Coordinates of C-alpha atoms and ligand atoms in Angstrom, one line a residue:
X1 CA -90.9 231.1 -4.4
X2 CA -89.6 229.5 -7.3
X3 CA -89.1 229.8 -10.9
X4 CA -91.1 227.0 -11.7
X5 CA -94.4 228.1 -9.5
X6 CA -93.5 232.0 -9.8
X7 CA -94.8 234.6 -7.8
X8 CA -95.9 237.3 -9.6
X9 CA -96.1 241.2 -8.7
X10 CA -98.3 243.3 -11.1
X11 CA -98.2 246.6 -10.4
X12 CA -101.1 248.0 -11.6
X13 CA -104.9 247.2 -10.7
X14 CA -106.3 248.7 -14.1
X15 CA -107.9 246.4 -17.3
X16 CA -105.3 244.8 -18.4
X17 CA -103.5 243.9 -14.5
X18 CA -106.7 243.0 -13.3
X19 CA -107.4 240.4 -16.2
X20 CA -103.8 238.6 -16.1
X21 CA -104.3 238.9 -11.8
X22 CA -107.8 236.8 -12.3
X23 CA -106.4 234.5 -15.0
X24 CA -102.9 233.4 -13.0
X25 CA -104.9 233.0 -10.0
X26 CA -107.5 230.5 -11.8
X27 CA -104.2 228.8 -12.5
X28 CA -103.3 228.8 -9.5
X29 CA -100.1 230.9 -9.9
X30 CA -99.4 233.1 -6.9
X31 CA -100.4 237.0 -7.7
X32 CA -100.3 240.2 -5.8
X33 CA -101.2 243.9 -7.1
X34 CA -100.0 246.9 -6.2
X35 CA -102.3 249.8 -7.0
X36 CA -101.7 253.4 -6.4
X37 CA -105.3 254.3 -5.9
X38 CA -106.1 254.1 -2.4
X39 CA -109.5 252.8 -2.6
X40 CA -111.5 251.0 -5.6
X41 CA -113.7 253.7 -6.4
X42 CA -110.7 256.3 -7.1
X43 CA -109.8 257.7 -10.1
X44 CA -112.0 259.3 -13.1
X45 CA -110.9 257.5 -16.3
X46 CA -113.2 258.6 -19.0
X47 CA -116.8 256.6 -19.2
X48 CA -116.9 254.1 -21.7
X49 CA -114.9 251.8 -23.1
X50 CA -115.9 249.4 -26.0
X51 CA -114.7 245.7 -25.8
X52 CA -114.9 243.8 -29.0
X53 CA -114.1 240.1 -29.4
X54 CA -110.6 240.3 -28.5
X55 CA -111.5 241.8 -25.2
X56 CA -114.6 239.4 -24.6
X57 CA -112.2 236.6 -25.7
X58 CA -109.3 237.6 -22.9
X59 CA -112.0 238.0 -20.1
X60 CA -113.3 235.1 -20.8
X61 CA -110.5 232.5 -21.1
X62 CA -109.2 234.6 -17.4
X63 CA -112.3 235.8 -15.8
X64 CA -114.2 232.9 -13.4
X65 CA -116.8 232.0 -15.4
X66 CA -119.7 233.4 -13.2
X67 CA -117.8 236.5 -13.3
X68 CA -117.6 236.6 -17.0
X69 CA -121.5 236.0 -17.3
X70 CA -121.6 239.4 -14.6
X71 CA -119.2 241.5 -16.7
X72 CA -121.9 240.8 -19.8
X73 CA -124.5 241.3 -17.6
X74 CA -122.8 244.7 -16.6
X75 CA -122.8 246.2 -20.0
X76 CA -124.6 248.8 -21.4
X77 CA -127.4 247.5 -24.1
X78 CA -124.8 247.0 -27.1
X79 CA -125.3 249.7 -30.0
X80 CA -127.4 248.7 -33.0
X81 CA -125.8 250.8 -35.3
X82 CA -122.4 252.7 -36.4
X83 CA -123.2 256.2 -37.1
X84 CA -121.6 259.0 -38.8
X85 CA -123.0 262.2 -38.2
X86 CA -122.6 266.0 -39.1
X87 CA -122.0 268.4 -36.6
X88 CA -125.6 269.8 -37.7
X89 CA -126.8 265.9 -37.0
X90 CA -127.3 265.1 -40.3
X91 CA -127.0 261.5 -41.0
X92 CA -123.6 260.6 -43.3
X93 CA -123.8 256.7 -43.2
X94 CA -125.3 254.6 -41.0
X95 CA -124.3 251.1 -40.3
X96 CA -126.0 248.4 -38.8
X97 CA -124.3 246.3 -35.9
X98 CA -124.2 242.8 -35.7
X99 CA -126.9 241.3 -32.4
X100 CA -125.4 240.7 -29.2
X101 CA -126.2 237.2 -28.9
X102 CA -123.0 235.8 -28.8
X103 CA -121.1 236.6 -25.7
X104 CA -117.9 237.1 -27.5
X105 CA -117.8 238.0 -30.6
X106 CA -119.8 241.2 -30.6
X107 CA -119.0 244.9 -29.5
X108 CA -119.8 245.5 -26.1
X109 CA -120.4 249.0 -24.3
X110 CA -118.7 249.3 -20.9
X111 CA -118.7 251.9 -18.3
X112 CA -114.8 252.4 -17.3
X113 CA -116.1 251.9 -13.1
X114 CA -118.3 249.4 -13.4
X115 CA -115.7 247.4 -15.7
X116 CA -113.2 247.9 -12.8
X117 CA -116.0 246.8 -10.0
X118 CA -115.9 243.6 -12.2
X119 CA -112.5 243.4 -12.3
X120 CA -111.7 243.7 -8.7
X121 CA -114.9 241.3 -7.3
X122 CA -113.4 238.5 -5.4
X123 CA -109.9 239.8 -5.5
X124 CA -109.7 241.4 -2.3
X125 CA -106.7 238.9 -1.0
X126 CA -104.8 240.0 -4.4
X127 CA -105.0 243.8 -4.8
X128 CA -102.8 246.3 -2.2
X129 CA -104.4 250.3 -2.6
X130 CA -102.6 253.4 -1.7
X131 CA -99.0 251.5 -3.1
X132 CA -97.6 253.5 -5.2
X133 CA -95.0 251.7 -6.8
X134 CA -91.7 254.1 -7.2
X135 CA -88.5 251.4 -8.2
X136 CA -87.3 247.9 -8.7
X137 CA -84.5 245.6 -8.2
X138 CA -83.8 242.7 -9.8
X139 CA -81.2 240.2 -8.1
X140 CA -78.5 237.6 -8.8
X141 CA -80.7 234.8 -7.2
X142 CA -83.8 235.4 -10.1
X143 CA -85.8 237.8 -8.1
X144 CA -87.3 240.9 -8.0
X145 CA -88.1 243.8 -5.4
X146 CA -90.4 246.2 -6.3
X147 CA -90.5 249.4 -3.3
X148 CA -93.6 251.8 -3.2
X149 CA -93.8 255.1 -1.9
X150 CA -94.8 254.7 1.5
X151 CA -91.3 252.9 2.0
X152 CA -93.1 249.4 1.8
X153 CA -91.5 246.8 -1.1
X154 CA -92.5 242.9 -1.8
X155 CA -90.3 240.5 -3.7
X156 CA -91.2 238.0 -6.4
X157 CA -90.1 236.1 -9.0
X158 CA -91.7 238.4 -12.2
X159 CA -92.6 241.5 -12.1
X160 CA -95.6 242.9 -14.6
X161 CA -95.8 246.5 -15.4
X162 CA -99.5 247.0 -16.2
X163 CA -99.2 250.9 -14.8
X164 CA -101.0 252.2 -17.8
X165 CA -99.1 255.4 -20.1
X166 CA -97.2 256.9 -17.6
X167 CA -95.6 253.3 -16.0
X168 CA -92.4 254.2 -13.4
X169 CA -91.6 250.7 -14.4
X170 CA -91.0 251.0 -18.2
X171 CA -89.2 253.8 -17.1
X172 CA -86.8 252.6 -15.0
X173 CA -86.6 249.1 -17.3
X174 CA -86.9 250.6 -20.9
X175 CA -85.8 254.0 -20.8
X176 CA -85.2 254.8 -24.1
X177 CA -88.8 254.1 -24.9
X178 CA -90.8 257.0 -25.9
X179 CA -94.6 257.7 -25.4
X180 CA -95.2 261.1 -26.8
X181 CA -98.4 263.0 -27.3
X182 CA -100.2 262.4 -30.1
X183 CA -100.9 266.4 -30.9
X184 CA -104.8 266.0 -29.9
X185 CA -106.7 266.6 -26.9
X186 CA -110.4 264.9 -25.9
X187 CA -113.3 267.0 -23.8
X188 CA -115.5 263.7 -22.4
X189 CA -118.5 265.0 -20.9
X190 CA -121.5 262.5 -19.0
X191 CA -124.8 263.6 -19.8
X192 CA -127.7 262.1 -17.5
X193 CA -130.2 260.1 -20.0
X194 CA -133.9 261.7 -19.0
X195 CA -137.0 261.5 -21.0
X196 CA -135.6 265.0 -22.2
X197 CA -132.5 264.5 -23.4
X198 CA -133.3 261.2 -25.1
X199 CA -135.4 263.5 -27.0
X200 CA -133.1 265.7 -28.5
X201 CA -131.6 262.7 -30.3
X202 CA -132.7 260.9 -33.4
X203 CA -134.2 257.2 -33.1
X204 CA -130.4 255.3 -34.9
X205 CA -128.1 258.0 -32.5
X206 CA -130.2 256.9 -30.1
X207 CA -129.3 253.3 -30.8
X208 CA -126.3 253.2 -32.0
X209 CA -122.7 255.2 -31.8
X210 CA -122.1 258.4 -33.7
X211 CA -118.8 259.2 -35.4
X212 CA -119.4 263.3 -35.7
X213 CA -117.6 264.5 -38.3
X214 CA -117.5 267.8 -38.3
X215 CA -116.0 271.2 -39.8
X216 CA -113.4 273.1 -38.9
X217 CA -111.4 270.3 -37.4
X218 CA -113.6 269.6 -34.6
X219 CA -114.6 265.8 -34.1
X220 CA -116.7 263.8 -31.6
X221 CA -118.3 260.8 -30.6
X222 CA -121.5 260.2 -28.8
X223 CA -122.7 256.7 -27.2
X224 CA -125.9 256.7 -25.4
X225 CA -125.4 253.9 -22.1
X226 CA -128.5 252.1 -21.1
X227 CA -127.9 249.6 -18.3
X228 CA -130.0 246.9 -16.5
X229 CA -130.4 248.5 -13.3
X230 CA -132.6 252.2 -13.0
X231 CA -132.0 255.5 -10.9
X232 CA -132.2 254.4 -7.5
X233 CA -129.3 250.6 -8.3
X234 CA -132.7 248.5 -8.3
X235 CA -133.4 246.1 -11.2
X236 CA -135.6 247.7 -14.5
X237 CA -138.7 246.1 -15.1
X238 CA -138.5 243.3 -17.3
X239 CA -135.0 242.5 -16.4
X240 CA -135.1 238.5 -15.5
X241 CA -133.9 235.3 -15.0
X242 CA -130.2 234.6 -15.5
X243 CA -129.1 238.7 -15.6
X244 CA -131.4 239.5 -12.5
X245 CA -129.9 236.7 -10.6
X246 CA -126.2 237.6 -11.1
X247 CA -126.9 241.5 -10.7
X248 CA -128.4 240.6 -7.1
X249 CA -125.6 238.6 -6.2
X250 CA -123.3 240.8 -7.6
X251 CA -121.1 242.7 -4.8
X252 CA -119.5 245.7 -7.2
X253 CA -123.3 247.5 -7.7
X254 CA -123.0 248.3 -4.1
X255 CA -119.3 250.4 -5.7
X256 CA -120.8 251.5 -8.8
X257 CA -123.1 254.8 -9.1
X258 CA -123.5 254.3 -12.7
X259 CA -126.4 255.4 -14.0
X260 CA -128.2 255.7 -17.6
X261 CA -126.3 258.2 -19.0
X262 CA -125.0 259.7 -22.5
X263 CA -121.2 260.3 -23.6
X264 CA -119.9 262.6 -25.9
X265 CA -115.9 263.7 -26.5
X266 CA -115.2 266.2 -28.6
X267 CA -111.7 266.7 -29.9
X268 CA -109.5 268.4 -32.0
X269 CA -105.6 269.1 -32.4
X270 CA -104.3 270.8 -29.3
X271 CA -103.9 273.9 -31.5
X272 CA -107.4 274.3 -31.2
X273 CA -107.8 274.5 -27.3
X274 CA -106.0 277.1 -25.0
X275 CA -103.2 276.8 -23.0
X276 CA -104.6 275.9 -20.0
X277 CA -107.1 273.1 -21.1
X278 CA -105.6 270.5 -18.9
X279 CA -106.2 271.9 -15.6
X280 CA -109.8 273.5 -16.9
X281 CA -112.4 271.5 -14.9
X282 CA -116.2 272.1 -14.3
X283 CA -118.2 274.6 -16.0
X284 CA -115.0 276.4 -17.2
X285 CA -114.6 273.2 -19.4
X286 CA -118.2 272.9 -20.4
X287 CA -117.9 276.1 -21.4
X288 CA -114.8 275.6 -23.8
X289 CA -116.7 272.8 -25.3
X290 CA -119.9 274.8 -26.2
X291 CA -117.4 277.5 -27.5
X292 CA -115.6 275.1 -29.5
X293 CA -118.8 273.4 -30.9
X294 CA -120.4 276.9 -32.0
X295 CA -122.4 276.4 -35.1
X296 CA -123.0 272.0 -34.2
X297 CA -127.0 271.5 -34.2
X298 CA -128.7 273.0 -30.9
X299 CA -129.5 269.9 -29.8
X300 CA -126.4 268.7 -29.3
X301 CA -125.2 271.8 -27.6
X302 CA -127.9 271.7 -25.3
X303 CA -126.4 267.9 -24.7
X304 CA -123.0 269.8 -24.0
X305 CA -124.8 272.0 -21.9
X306 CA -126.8 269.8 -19.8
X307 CA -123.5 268.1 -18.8
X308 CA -122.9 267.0 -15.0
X309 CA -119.8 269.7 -15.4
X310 CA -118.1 267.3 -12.6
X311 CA -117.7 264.5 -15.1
X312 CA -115.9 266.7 -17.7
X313 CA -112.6 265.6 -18.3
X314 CA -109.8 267.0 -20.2
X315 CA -107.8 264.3 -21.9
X316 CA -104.3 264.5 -23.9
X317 CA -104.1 261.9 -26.4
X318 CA -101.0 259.9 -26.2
X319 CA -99.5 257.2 -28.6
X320 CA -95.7 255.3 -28.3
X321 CA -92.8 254.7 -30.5
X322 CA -92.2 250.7 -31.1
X323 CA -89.2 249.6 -29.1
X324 CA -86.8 247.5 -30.4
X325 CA -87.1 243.8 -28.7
X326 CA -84.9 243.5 -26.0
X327 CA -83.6 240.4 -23.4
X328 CA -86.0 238.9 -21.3
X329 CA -85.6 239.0 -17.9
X330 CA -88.1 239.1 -14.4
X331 CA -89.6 242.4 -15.5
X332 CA -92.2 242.6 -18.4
X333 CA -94.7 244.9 -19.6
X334 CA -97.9 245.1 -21.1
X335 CA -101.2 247.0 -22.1
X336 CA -100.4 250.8 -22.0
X337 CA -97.2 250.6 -20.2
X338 CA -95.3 249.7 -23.3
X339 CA -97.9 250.4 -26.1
X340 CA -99.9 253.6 -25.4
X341 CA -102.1 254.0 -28.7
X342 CA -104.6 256.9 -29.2
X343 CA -108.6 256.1 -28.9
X344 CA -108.3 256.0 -33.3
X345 CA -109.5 252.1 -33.4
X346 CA -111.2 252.1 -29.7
X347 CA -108.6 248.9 -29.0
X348 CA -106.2 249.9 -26.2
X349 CA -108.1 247.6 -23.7
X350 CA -108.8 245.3 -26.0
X351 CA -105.1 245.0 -26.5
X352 CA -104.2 245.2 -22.9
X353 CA -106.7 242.1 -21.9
X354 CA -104.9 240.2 -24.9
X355 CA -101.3 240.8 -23.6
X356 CA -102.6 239.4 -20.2
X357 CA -104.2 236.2 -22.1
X358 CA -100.9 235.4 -23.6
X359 CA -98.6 236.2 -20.4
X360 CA -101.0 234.0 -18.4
X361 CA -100.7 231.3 -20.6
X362 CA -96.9 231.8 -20.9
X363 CA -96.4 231.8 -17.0
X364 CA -98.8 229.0 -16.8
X365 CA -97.1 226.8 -19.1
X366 CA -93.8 227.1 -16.8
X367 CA -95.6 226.8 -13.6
X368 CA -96.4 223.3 -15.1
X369 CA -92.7 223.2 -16.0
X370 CA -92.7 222.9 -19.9
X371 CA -90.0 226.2 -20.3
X372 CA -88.1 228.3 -18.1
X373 CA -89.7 231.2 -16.7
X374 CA -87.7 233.6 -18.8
X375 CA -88.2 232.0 -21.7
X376 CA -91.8 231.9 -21.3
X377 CA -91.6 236.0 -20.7
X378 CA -89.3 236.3 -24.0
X379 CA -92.3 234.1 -25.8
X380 CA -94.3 236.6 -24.6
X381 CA -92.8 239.5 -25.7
X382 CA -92.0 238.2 -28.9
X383 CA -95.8 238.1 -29.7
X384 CA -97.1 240.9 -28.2
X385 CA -94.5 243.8 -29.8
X386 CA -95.8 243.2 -33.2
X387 CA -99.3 243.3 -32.7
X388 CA -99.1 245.8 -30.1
X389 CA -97.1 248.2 -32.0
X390 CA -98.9 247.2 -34.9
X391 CA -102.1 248.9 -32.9
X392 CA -100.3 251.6 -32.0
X393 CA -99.9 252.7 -35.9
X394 CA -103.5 252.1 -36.8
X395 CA -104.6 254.1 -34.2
X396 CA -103.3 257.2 -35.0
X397 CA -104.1 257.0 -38.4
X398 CA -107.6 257.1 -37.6
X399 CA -110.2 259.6 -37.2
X400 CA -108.3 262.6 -36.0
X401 CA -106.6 261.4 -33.2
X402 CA -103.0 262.6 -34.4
X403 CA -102.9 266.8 -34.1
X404 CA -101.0 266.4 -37.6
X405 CA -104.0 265.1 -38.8
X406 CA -104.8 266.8 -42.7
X407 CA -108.2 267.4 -40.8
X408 CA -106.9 270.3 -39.1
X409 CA -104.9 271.8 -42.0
X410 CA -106.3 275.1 -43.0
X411 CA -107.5 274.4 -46.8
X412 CA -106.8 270.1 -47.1
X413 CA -108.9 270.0 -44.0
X414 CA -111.9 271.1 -46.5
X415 CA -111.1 268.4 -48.7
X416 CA -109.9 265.6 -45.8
X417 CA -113.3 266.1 -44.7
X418 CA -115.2 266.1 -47.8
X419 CA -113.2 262.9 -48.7
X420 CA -113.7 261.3 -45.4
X421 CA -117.9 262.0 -45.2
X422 CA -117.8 260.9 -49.4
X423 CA -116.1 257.5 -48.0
X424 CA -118.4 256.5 -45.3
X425 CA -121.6 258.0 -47.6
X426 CA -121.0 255.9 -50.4
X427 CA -119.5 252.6 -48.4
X428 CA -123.0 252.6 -46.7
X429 CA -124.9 253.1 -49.4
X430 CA -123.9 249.8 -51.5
X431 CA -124.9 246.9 -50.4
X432 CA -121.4 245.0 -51.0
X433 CA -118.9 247.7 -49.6
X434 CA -121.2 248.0 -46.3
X435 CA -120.9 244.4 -45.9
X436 CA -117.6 244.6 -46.2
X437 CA -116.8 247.2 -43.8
X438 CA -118.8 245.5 -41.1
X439 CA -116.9 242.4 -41.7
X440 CA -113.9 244.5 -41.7
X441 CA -114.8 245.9 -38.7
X442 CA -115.7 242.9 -36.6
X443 CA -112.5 240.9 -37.9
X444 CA -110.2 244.0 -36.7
X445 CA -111.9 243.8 -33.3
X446 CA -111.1 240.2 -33.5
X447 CA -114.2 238.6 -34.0
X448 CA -114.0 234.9 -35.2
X449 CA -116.6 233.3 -38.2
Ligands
FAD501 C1 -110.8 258.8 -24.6 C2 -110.4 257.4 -24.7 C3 -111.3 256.4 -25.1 C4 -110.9 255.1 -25.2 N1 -111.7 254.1 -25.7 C5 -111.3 252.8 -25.8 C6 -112.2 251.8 -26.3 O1 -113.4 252.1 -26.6 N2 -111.8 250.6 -26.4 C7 -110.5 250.2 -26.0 O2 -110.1 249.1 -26.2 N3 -109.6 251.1 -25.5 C8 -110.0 252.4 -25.4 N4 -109.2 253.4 -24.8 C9 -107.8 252.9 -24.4 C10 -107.9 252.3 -23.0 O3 -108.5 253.1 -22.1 C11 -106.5 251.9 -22.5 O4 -105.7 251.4 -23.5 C12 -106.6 250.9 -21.4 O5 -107.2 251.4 -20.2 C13 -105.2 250.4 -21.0 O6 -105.3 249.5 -19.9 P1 -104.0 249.2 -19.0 O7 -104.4 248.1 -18.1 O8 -102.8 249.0 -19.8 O9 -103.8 250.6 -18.2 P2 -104.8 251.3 -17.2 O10 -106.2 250.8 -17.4 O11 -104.6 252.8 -17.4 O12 -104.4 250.9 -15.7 C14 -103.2 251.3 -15.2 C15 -103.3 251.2 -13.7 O13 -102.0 251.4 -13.1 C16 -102.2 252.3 -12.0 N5 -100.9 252.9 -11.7 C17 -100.3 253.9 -12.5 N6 -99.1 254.2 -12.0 C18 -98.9 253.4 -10.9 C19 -97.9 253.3 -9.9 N7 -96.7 254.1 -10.0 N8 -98.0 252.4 -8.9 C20 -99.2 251.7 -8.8 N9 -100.2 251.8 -9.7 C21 -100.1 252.6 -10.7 C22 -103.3 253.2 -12.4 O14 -103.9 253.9 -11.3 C23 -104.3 252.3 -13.1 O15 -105.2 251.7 -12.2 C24 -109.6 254.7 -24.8 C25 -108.7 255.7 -24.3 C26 -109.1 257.0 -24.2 C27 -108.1 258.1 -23.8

């Protein structure tokens, strides 16, 4: 080891580890990651994730390029439309998406496993399951141990906390950083898609994804995911050249039982939901979402109710104070582990993939010797806490996700909602504003003319 051709320890094998492990090893920088999981098909983290260019970008400039082309293979067919809904189904403002013909700067569905099935192909050599990391040291001669639960360490020259909200390594490095819940709580529920339940949605839900604005403080979402591959992992009909060739080739499928299927999280401020909601699991938790949704349109409680009740989830929605910067040294941070956001803008991975851009290209521009390692990690740093922080406040602004919301306020509620329905109504209905917000849209998600 050396500072000049570091060897790097990320601890961490979600989006934004994965995406800095592929880039440094394309660079040829030394990588290992530690993951606590203990095999690549643990762990239930929601269903879909959308990446929008900033995403696409990252993957791209880090993924190998075949790879790249089987992540957009991998997606679900991109939504045609931005919906916002009433909780009878009554269309508010409809918006229409820009075509998915570029392979970055669009908005791409994702399904969270198959994502991480992309993210760990080829990596075997890189990524350690079952380490949970627990503590690090740093040392006088530049570097770092980190030590993992089952009494195991490994030493390096950096070491990248990419451990997601809950991070033992911001912890121990930044402990006066706070990441404190947001005041909201999620229900995500997997619906299969069948003839049926494709039925009991209208043609631009169908297509697109739904904002549901509804009353008495109760929100959701609802994306309908259509991949390339049917029931049984074989390829649909009409599915050919390039796409069929990298989906047969493609090892992850064989990891990956994702199947056609429709999302929908409901949420609300925690004041809405019981005590217990977190450890509620099953039908107990289908249950509190059809109780909570009384009065929504029967179609979409019979969505609710059709539910595979082992993919409902409780989620508490979490967010993070900024942190004041601080002196680099061999540990850094990035993605959730040092900017938790709330779901408000849909951009947490999105960010997390574009802190892992910018530390690759920081740790690969002193491999190649032009600045000191450290310096390189301040560079980093220096970037990243702006934007990142800068997410952080625009997500919980938006759409409910803070429990303070004036949604959930007994009589402003009324009006919040009112205004907010009024806003999207009128925005799509003249031409010039609903040009505008789509270009708004795509340039926050860090599309490029
Ligand atoms: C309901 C919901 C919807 C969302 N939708 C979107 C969206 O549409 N678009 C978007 O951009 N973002 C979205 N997000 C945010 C996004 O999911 C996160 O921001 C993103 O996953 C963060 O990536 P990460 O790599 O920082 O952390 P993670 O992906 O959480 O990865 C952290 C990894 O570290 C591992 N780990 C944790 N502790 C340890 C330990 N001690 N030792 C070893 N390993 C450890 C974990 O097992 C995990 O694999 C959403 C979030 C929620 C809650």
């Amino acid at each position: 080891m050396s500072s000049s051709r570091p060897h790097v320890l990320v601890i961490g094998a979600g989006t934004g580890g994965m995406c800095l492990a592929h880039g440094l090893r394309r660079a040829g920088i030394s990588v290992a990651v530690y993951e606590r999981h203990r095999t690549r098909t643990d762990g239930l983290l929601g269903y879909r994730v959308g990446i929008g260019p900033t995403g696409s970008r990252a993957l791209r400039e880090c993924l190998p390029p075949d790879l790249f082309d089987t992540f957009v293979a991998t997606c679900a067919r991109s939504p045609r439309y931005f919906n916002v809904i009433t909780q009878r189904l009554r269309q508010t403002a409809s918006f229409e998406l820009r075509p998915d013909t570029d392979p970055v700067n669009t908005d791409r569905s994702v399904s969270r496993m198959t994502l991480r099935q992309v993210l760990l192909t080829g990596m075997e050599d890189v990524v350690h399951f079952d380490k949970t990391f627990t503590r690090y040291e740093q040392h006088d001669d530049g570097t770092v141990t980190a030590y993992f639960a089952d009494g195991s360490s490994a030493v390096g020259d950096l070491l990248v906390a990419a451990d997601g909200t809950h991070s033992a390594v911001r912890r121990q490095y930044l402990p006066h950083a706070v990441t404190r819940d947001a005041g909201s709580i999620n229900i995500a529920v997997k619906i299969p898609l069948t003839e049926h339940t494709r039925s009991l949605l209208p043609p631009r839900v169908l297509e697109g994804i739904s904002l549901i604005f509804g009353t008495r403080g109760m929100m959701g979402i609802l994306h309908v995911m259509e991949f390339k591959w049917d029931s049984g992992g074989g390829l649909k009909s009409g599915i050919g050249g390039a796409d069929a060739h990298l989906l047969d080739r493609w090892p992850g499928l064989l990891y990956d039982n994702t199947r056609d299927y429709i999302n929908i999280i409901i949420w609300s401020t925690a004041r809405r939901f019981p005590p217990d909601v977190m450890r509620r699991r099953g039908d107990d938790l289908v249950h509190l979402a059809l109780q909570l949704t009384q009065g929504w349109h029967p179609n979409l409680r019979e969505l609710l109710a059709r539910s595979d009740p082992g993919s409902c989830l409780p989620i508490k929605v979490a967010t993070s104070e900024p942190v004041p910067p601080w002196k680099p040294s061999t540990v850094t941070l990035l993605g959730d582990a040092i900017h938790t956001m709330t779901p408000g803008r849909g951009v947490g991975a999105n960010t997390a993939l574009r802190d892992a851009t910018l530390l690759c290209r920081q740790l690969t521009a002193a491999a190649a010797g032009d600045k000191p390692l450290l310096e390189a990690v301040g560079d980093y740093e220096a970037q990243m806490l702006p934007y990142g922080f800068a997410r952080v406040a625009d997500s919980l602004k938006n759409n409910g996700t803070n429990g303070d919301d004036p949604l959930y306020r007994p009589v402003v509620g009324r009006l919040a909602l009112l205004g907010a329905r009024g806003y999207f109504g009128v925005t799509s209905r003249v031409p010039k504003l609903r040009r505008k917000f789509v270009d708004d849209l795509y340039a926050y998600r860090g599309a490029e003319d």
